[in-house]
Amino acid sequence: MTISMQDHGAHKVTQLLCKLLAITDINQFGSFIDGQLCAGEGEQIDLVNAATGGIFMSYRDAGAEQVQQAAVAAELAQQQWWDKSAAERGRLMYACGQAVREDQEDLAWLESITAGKPIRDCRIEVAKVAEMFEYYAGWCDKLTGQVLPVPTSHMTYTRHEPIGVVTQITPWNAPAFTCGWQIAPAICAGNGVLLKPSELTPLSSTVIGYLLHQAGLPSGLVNILNGYGHTTASQAIAQPQTGKVIFVGSPQTGSKIAQAAALRTIPSVLELGGKSANIIFADADLDRAVIGAQVAIFSAAGQSCVSGSRLLVQASIYDQVVQRVAAATSKLKLGLPWLEDTTVGPIQNARQFQHVQAILASGLEAGAEMVTGGLGLVSGGEQGYFQAPTVLAGVKNHMAVAQEEIFGPVLSVIPFADEEEAISIANATRFGLAGAVWTGDVGRAHRMAAQVKAGTFWVNSYKAINVMAPFGGFGDSGYGRSSGYEGLIEYTQTKSVWIETAAAPAAQFGYSAG
Ligand code: NAD
């Protein structure tokens, strides 16, 4: 499998999209609304191959009318969906998982070209999408309420009912994964969906929407709206059918989304950024910890919300760990995403690349020492946004490199003296998405897990993730939970039902039957 650098992957994308969406002309691409692919009516958006810097495809923003059509379709389809038995919904959701599995290799390629991610990583992420539908298929007929032992003669029970239609807005760093992560629990709970992927990476979500429809979901249950945030996503939030907004993206945009939802008095879930601490104690298995430190920050070229971007290392082993991590980092294979042996790919877009450069430069200016890596484009023939995996030593936790989300392959290594200082540095951040500790002391592992303020915490591991486990942030990393049972409950509203069972009505003070 090769991709011509001249056409920036255009030929390959055309071939994959035409096959996966059963179309003959790439210009038919647009939003997937009410079971149909609709070319957009708004502004033209160009898609750039991160590895070459060239445009490989263009499409049009959906436009207000299409968003409205999708909302109407989702409302109607949701009623049909909820009318089906729970077992039938489960069977159809399982078929959705199978449909994704059947096309997983093609989907992984599409993702690799559009997101600029190594093909090996994309295969894993697409397989996880199938797993999400299979997991939530099993929940469809198990989402039960409770019978409450109230002290009156009532039989009182709860029902978890769907919200109706939900709007989901997702980022560019893991588009297929995020799409499955949010659509699967939403439809399991009985909702219709309007999903707006990042304008930079709309292809895999659109194909997944199409595959779910082909697998038997009612037309209009899942709509993929392609376009910009300030146009298409804002219009989706404004639709009267939207009962909740689930946002995955940056804290800055998350704040705007929560305000837009609040203006309509609808709730929101925010899955935002992070500045996670990966903590190595001197009693750790250092071979494993050194590998873990690299996986934590360099997979996805650091473009992951849970990146272990702050490496906290106990002072007695600091120099040794810095030297070992730097030596191993300098050997990582930085390359074209579609090559099988690439470990680190490019930054996904020019704006993000500039952001990485600016924060890295500020760190160097503030006194951090670059042990390996570099500032600026990696030279070597490609025109894409390649940033060398970089390790900074001598970082102080107050520096911008240690406080701002870089979202690139830049590791800041910070020393600490003891457990107390490690916890204090780990928690000295506005974020609270994830964290990890590497130690041979089981008691210390539990103490750290209890005291680091983060929604996910790993011990002697990093980045393990599964749809069964709830995921979400503390602090500026957001609120609400995705995945697992908690993620499912986010897509419901709970009703209490009271049924009088007494043979004779209880006395109602002052009231009579006439
Ligand atoms: P972003 O906030 O720029 O964009 C995210 C989405 O919001 C896109 O679909 C975009 O079109 C839309 N959007 C932008 N402005 C909008 C507006 N005014 N109204 C409505 N929608 C708008 O984020 P990004 O650069 O695409 O993604 C990177 C960020 O995502 C990082 O901060 C990363 O940590 C975060 N992220 C978080 C998680 C998580 O689960 N916590 C997962 C992945 C990424």
Short mmCIF file of N, CA and C in Angstrom, two decimals, residues 101 167 186 261 316 329 387 428 437 450 464 478 488 512:
data_model
loop_
_atom_site.label_atom_id
_atom_site.label_comp_id
_atom_site.label_asym_id
_atom_site.label_seq_id
_atom_site.Cartn_x
_atom_site.Cartn_y
_atom_site.Cartn_z
N ARG A 101 -16.46 -3.55 12.26
CA ARG A 101 -15.39 -4.55 12.17
C ARG A 101 -15.11 -4.96 10.72
N THR A 167 -26.79 16.64 20.93
CA THR A 167 -25.76 17.14 20.00
C THR A 167 -24.39 16.79 20.57
N ALA A 186 -25.18 6.93 23.56
CA ALA A 186 -26.34 7.80 23.28
C ALA A 186 -27.49 6.98 22.71
N ALA A 261 -25.26 26.24 25.82
CA ALA A 261 -26.24 25.28 26.35
C ALA A 261 -27.03 25.92 27.49
N SER A 316 16.70 11.39 43.30
CA SER A 316 17.85 10.46 43.33
C SER A 316 18.05 9.73 41.99
N THR A 329 14.19 8.18 23.23
CA THR A 329 13.36 9.07 22.41
C THR A 329 14.05 9.39 21.09
N GLN A 387 7.13 17.50 14.03
CA GLN A 387 7.85 18.03 15.19
C GLN A 387 8.62 16.85 15.81
N ALA A 428 -0.62 20.79 41.27
CA ALA A 428 -0.48 22.22 41.00
C ALA A 428 -0.70 22.50 39.52
N VAL A 437 1.48 6.59 38.43
CA VAL A 437 2.65 6.44 39.29
C VAL A 437 3.35 5.14 38.93
N ALA A 450 -5.12 7.80 45.53
CA ALA A 450 -6.16 8.51 46.29
C ALA A 450 -5.93 10.02 46.29
N ALA A 464 -3.91 2.95 29.43
CA ALA A 464 -4.86 1.84 29.29
C ALA A 464 -6.25 2.47 29.28
N GLY A 478 -12.90 19.37 32.73
CA GLY A 478 -14.30 19.20 32.35
C GLY A 478 -15.15 18.56 33.42
N LEU A 488 -23.30 6.03 30.20
CA LEU A 488 -24.65 5.70 29.72
C LEU A 488 -25.70 6.55 30.44
N SER A 512 -62.18 16.39 50.92
CA SER A 512 -63.19 15.31 50.97
C SER A 512 -63.53 14.93 49.54
#
